[in-house]
Coordinates of C-alpha atoms in Angstrom, one line a residue:
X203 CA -127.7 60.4 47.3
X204 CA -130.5 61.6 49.3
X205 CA -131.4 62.1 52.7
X206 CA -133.7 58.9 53.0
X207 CA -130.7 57.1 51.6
X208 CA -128.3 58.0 53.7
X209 CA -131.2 57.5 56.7
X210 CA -131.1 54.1 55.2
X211 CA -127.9 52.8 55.1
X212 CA -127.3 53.9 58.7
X213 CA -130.0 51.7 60.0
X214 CA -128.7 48.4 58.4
X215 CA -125.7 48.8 61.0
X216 CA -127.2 47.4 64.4
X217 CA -126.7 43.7 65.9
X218 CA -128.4 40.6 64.3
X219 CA -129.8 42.6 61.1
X220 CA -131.2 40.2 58.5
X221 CA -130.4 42.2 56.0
X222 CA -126.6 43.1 56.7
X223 CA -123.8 40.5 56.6
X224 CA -120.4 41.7 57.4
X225 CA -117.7 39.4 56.5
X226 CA -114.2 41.1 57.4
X227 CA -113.1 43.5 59.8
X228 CA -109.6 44.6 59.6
X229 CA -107.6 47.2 62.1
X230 CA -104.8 49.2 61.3
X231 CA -102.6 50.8 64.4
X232 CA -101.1 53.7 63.8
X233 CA -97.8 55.1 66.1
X234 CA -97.9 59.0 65.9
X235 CA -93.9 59.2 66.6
X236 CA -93.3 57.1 63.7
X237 CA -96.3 57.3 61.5
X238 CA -95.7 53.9 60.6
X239 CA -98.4 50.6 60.4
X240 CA -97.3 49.7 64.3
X241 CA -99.8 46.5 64.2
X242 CA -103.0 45.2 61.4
X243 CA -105.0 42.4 62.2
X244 CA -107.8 41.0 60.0
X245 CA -110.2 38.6 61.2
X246 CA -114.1 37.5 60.2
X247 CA -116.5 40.1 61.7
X248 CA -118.3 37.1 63.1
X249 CA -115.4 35.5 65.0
X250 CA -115.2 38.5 67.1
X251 CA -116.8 38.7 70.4
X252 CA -120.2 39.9 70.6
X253 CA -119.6 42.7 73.1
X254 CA -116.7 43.9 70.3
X255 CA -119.4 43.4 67.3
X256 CA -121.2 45.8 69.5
X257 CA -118.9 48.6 69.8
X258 CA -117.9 47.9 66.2
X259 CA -121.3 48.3 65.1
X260 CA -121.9 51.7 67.3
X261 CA -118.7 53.6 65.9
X262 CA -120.1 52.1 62.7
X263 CA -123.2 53.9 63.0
X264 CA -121.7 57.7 64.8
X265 CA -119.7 57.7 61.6
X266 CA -122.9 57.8 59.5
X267 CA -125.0 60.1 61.7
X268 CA -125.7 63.4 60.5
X269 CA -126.9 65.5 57.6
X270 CA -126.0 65.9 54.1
X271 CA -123.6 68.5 53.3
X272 CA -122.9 68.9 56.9
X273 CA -121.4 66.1 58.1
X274 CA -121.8 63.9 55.7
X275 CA -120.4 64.5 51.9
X276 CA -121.0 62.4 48.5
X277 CA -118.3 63.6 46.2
X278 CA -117.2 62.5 42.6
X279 CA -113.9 60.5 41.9
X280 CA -111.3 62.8 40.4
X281 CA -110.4 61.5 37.0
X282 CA -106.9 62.2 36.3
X283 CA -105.7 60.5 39.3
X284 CA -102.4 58.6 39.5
X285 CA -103.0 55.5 41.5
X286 CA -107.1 56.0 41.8
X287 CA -108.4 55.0 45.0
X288 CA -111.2 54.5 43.1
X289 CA -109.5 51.3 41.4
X290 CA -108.5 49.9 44.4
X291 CA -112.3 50.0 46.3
X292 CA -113.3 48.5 43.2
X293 CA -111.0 46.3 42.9
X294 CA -111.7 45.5 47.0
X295 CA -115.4 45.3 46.8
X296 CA -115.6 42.5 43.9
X297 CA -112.5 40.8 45.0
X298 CA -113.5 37.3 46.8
X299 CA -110.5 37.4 48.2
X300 CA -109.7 38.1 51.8
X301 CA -106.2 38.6 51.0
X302 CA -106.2 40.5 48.5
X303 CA -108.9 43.0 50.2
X304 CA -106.5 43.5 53.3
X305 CA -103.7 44.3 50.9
X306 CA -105.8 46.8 49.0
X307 CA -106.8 48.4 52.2
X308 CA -103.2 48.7 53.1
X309 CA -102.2 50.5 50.2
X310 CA -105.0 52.7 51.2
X311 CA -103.7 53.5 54.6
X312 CA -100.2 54.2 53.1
X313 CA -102.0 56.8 51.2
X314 CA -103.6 58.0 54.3
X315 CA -99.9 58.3 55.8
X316 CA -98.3 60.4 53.2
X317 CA -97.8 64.1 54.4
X318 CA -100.0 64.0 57.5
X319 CA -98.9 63.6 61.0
X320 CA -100.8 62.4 63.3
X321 CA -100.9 64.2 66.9
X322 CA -102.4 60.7 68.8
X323 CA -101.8 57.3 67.7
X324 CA -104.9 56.4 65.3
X325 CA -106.9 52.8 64.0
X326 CA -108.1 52.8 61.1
X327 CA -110.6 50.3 60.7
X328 CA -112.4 48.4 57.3
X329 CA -114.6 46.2 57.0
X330 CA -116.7 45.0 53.9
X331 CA -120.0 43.4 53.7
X332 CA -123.2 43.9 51.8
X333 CA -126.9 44.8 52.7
X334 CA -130.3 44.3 50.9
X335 CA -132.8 46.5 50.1
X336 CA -136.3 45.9 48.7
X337 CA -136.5 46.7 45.2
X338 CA -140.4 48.2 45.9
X339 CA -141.9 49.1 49.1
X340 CA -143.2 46.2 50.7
X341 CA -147.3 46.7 50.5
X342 CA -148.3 45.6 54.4
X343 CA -151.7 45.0 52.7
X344 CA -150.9 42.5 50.5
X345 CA -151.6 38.2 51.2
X346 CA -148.2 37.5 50.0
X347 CA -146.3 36.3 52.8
X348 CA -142.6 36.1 50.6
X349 CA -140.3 38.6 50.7
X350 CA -139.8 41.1 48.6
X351 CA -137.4 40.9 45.9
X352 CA -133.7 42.7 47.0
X353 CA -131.3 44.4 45.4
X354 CA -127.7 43.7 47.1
X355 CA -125.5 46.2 48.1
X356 CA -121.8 45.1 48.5
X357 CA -120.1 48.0 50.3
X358 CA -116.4 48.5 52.1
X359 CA -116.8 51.0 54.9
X360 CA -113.9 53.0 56.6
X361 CA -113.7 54.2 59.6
X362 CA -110.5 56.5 61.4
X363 CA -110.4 56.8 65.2
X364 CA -107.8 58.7 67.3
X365 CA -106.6 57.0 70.7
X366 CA -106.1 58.3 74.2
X367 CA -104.1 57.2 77.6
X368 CA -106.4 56.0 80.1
X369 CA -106.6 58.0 83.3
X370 CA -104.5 57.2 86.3
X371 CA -106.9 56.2 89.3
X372 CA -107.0 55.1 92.9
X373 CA -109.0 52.0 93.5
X374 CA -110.0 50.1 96.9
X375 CA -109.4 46.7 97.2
X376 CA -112.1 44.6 98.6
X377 CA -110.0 41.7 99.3
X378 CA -107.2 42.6 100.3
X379 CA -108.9 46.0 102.1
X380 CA -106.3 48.6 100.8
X381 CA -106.3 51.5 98.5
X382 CA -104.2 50.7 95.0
X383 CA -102.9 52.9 92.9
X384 CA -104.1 51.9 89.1
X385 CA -101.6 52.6 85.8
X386 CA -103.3 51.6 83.3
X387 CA -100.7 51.7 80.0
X388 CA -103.0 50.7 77.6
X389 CA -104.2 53.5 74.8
X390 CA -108.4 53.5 74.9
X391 CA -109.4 53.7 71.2
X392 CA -112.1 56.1 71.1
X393 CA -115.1 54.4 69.1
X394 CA -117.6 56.3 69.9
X395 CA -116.3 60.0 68.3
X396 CA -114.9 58.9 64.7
X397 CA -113.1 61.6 63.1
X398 CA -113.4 60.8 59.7
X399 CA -113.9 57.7 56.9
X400 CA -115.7 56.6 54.3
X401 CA -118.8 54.3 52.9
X402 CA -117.9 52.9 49.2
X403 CA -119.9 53.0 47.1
X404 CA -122.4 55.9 47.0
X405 CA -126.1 55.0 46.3
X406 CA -128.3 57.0 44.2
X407 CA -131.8 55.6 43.2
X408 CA -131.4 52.8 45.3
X409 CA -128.6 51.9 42.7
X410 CA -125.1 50.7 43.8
X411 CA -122.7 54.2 42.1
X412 CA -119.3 53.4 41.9
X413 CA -118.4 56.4 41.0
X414 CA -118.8 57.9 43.9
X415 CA -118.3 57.7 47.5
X416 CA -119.9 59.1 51.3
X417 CA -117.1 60.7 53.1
X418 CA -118.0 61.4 56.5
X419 CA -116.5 63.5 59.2
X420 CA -117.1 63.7 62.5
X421 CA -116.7 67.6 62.8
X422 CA -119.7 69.5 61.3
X423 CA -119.1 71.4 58.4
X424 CA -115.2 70.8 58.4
X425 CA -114.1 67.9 55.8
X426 CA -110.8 66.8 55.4
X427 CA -109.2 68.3 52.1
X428 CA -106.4 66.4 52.6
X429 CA -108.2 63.0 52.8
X430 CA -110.7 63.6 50.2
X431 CA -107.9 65.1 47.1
X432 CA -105.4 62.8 48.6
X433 CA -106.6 60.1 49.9
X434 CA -109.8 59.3 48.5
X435 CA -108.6 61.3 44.7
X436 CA -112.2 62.8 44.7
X437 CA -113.4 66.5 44.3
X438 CA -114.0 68.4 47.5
X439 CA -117.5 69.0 48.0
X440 CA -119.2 72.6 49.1
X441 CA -120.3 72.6 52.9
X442 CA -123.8 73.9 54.0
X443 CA -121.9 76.9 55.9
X444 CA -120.0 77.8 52.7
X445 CA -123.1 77.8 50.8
X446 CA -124.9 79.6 53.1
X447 CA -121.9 81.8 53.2
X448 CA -122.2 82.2 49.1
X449 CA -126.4 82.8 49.5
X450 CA -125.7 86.3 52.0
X451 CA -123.0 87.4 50.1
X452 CA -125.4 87.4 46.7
X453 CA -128.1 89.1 48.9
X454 CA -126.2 91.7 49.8
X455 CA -124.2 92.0 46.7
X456 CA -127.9 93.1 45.6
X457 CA -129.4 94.6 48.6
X458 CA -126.7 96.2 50.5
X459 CA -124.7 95.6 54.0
X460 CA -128.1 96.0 55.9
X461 CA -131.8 94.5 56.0
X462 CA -134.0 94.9 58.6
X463 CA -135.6 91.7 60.0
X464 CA -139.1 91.6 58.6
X465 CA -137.1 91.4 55.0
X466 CA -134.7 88.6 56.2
X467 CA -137.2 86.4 58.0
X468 CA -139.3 87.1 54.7
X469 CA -135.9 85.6 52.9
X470 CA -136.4 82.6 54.8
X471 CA -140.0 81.7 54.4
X472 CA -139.6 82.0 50.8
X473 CA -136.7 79.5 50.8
X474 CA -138.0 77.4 53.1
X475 CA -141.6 77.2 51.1
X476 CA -139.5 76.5 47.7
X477 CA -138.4 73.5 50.0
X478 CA -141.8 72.3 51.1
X479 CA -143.1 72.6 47.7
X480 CA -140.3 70.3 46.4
X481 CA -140.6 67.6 49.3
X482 CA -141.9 64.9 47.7
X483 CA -139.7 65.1 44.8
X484 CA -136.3 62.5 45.1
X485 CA -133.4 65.1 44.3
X486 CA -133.5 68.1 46.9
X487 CA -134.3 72.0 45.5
X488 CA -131.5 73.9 44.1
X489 CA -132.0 78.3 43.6
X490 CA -130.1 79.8 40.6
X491 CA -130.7 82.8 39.7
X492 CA -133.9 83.3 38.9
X493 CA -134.6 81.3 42.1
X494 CA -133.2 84.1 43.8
X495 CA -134.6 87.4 41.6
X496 CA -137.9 85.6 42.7
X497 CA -137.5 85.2 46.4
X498 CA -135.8 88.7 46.8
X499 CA -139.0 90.0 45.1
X500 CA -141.6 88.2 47.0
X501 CA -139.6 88.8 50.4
X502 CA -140.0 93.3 49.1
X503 CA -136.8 93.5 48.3
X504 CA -137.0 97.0 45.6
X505 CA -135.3 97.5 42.5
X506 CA -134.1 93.7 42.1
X507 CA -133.8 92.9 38.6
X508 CA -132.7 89.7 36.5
X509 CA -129.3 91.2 35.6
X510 CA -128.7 92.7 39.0
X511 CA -128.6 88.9 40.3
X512 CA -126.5 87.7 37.1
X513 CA -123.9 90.0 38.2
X514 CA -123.8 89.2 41.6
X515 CA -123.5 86.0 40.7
X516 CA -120.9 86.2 38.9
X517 CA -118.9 88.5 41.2
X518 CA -119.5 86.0 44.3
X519 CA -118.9 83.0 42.3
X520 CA -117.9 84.0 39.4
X521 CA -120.1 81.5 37.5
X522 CA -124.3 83.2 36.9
X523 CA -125.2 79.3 36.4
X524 CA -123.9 78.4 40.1
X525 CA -127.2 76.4 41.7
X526 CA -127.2 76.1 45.7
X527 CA -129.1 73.6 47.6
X528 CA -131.8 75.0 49.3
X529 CA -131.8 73.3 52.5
X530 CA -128.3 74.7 52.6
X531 CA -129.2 78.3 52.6
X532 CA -130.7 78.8 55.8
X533 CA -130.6 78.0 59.3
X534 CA -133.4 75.1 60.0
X535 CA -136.7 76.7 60.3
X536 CA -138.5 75.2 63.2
X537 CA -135.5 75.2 65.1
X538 CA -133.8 77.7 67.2
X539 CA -131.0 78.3 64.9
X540 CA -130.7 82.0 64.4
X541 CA -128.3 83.7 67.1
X542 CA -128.4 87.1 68.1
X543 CA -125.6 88.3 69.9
X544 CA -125.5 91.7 71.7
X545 CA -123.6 92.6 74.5
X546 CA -125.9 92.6 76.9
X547 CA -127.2 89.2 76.0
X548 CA -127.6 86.1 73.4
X549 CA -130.9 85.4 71.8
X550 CA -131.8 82.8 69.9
X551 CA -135.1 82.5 67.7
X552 CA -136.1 80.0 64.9
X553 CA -136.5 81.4 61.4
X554 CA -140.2 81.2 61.6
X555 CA -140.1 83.2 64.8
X556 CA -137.8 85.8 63.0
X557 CA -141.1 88.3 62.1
X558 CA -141.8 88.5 65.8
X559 CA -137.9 90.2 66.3
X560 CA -137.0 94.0 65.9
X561 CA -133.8 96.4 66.0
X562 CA -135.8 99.9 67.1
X563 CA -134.7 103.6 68.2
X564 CA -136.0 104.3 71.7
X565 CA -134.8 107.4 73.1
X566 CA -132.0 107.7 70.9
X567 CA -130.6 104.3 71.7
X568 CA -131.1 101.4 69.5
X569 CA -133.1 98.1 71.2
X570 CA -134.0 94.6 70.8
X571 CA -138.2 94.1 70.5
X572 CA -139.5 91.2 70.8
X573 CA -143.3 90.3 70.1
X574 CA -144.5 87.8 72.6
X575 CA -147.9 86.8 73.4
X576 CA -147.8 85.4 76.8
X577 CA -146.2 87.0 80.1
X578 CA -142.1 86.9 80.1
X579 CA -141.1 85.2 83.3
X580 CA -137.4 85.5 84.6
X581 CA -136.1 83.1 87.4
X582 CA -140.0 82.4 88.5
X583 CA -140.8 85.9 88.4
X584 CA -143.9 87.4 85.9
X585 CA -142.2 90.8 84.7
X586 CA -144.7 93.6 83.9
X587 CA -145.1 95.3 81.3
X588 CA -144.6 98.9 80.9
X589 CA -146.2 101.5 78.1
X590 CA -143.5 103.4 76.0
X591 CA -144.5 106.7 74.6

């Protein structure tokens, strides 16, 4: 799966789409004291309400909102697996019958309820359905006025949601013209911040891939292990942070505990043109080794040699042929994602910005520069510059 994918599937989920049909929707409650099945219900996605179909279709579209790697994870199906979840989605997404889908689900939750407590009470929430997508672009040029021919995606999507006790409030009374005191005992389940689920199955090529699925969590950079080897029996996937993690440890492992800026932000640019230059292409840029013996060399990095990488590759990971995503390497380039903490204060730059920052010695004490090309103003005042001999 690739970013335009993922892009994609999100924005079939909104109201009165003519190219997504949900047909069932089924809840699950959850009682934390027990960690029991309290209450399911199952019920045509079209019988419901349309102000439900609306929330539905919000949480819906949270869960799938956010990037690849980060917050959102495509991951293989383990194969040695007792009880595969893979069967049963399988077995869910062809089955015709409603029946047999909600019991498939259920054995899912029970899965989802072995060795995990729950600290709220939780709904889990299914619902299957399928969406279209033109097999070509559609050419806006063209005199035909048909559509395009589609290819059908049957999915189930999953979707788990903590609960929380409404707040006790004082109201006014218009009619009867008295303050009331307002206990509300109903739980409020909390559509719009989805903690985790699922979208079954994965899509590569515009293809329907079965054997694979989109976990998605709703904490950046922090899946579920549990859920994924567990639940879902598929192999945990590598975060962004943990692969950026693996990229500065190799750097150093070569270069030492210390760089000083213009080298890093030199790092950077050379990642981030290896990404540009790959842009167009449909599977995102990965750096192995000689990836990285190349960008080290064109950032100035001295004495960096093929087998100098090799090894720290194989010390950091333990594996020379380990490829990393590029994208997942650095912080986002035109962005103001690089944080520099001192004690006196926090700055934060882009990437791109990162040649314009220095660590110098000024009178025996080490200082931030900055290389700015306008006046600095602070709280509406113009500051003025001094000389520094």
């Amino acid at each position: 799966m690739i970013k335009k994918e993922a892009a994609h599937i999100r924005k079939q989920f909104k109201m009165d789409h003519d190219q997504l049909h949900l047909f069932d929707i089924l809840n699950v409650y959850i009682m934390k004291e027990t960690n029991e099945i309290y209450h399911c219900e199952r019920q045509p996605f079209a019988m419901l309400d349309r102000e439900k179909q609306e929330l539905y279709m919000a949480n819906f579209r949270k869960l799938l909102t956010g990037e690849l790697d980060h917050k959102l994870f495509e991951l293989k199906f383990l194969e040695e697996a007792e009880e595969p979840s893979q069967v049963m989605l399988h077995q869910g997404l062809v089955t015709g019958d409603p029946e047999e889908w909600q019991d498939l689900m259920l054995m899912l939750v029970d899965k989802m309820l072995v060795d995990v407590k729950y600290e709220k009470d939780a709904v889990i929430t299914f619902v299957r359905g399928q969406y279209f997508r033109p097999t070509k672009a559609r050419n806006d040029e063209a005199e035909e006025t048909g559509k395009d021919e589609m290819f059908s995606h049957p999915f189930i999507l999953c979707s788990v949601n903590s609960t929380e006790q409404q707040r006790k409030t004082l109201l006014f009374d218009y009619v009867e013209r008295e303050f009331k005191y307002n206990v509300m005992v109903d739980p409020i389940i909390k559509l719009s911040t989805p903690e985790q689920g699922f979208f079954y199955p994965s899509v590569t090529d515009n293809y329907s891939d079965i054997n694979r699925i989109l976990y998605c969590t709703g904490s950046s950079n922090n899946p579920n292990p549990h859920f994924i080897e567990q639940v879902l029996n598929a192999e945990r996937s590598v975060t962004a942070m943990e692969e950026r993690s693996i990229f500065e440890d190799i750097v150093k492992e070569i270069t030492g505990e210390q760089l000083d800026v213009a080298t890093i932000a030199q790092v950077y640019e050379s990642v981030h043109q290896v990404i540009e230059d790959h842009e167009d292409e449909e599977e995102p840029p990965k750096l192995d080794y000689r990836d990285v013996e190349r960008v080290l060399k064109a950032s100035g990095v001295e004495e960096v040699t093929m087998e100098k990488v090799e090894r720290a590759f194989e010390t950091i990971v333990d594996n020379k042929n380990y490829e990393m995503k590029a994208s997942s390497v650095i912080p986002k380039f035109t962005s103001k994602s690089i944080k520099i903490d001192t004690k006196v204060a926090s700055i934060t730059v882009s990437p791109q910005d990162l040649k314009y920052v220095r660590q110098v010695n000024y009178q025996g004490k080490r200082c931030i520069l900055i290389e700015i090309d306008e006046d600095a103003v602070i709280e509406g005042f113009t500051l003025m510059s001094e000389n520094l001999s």
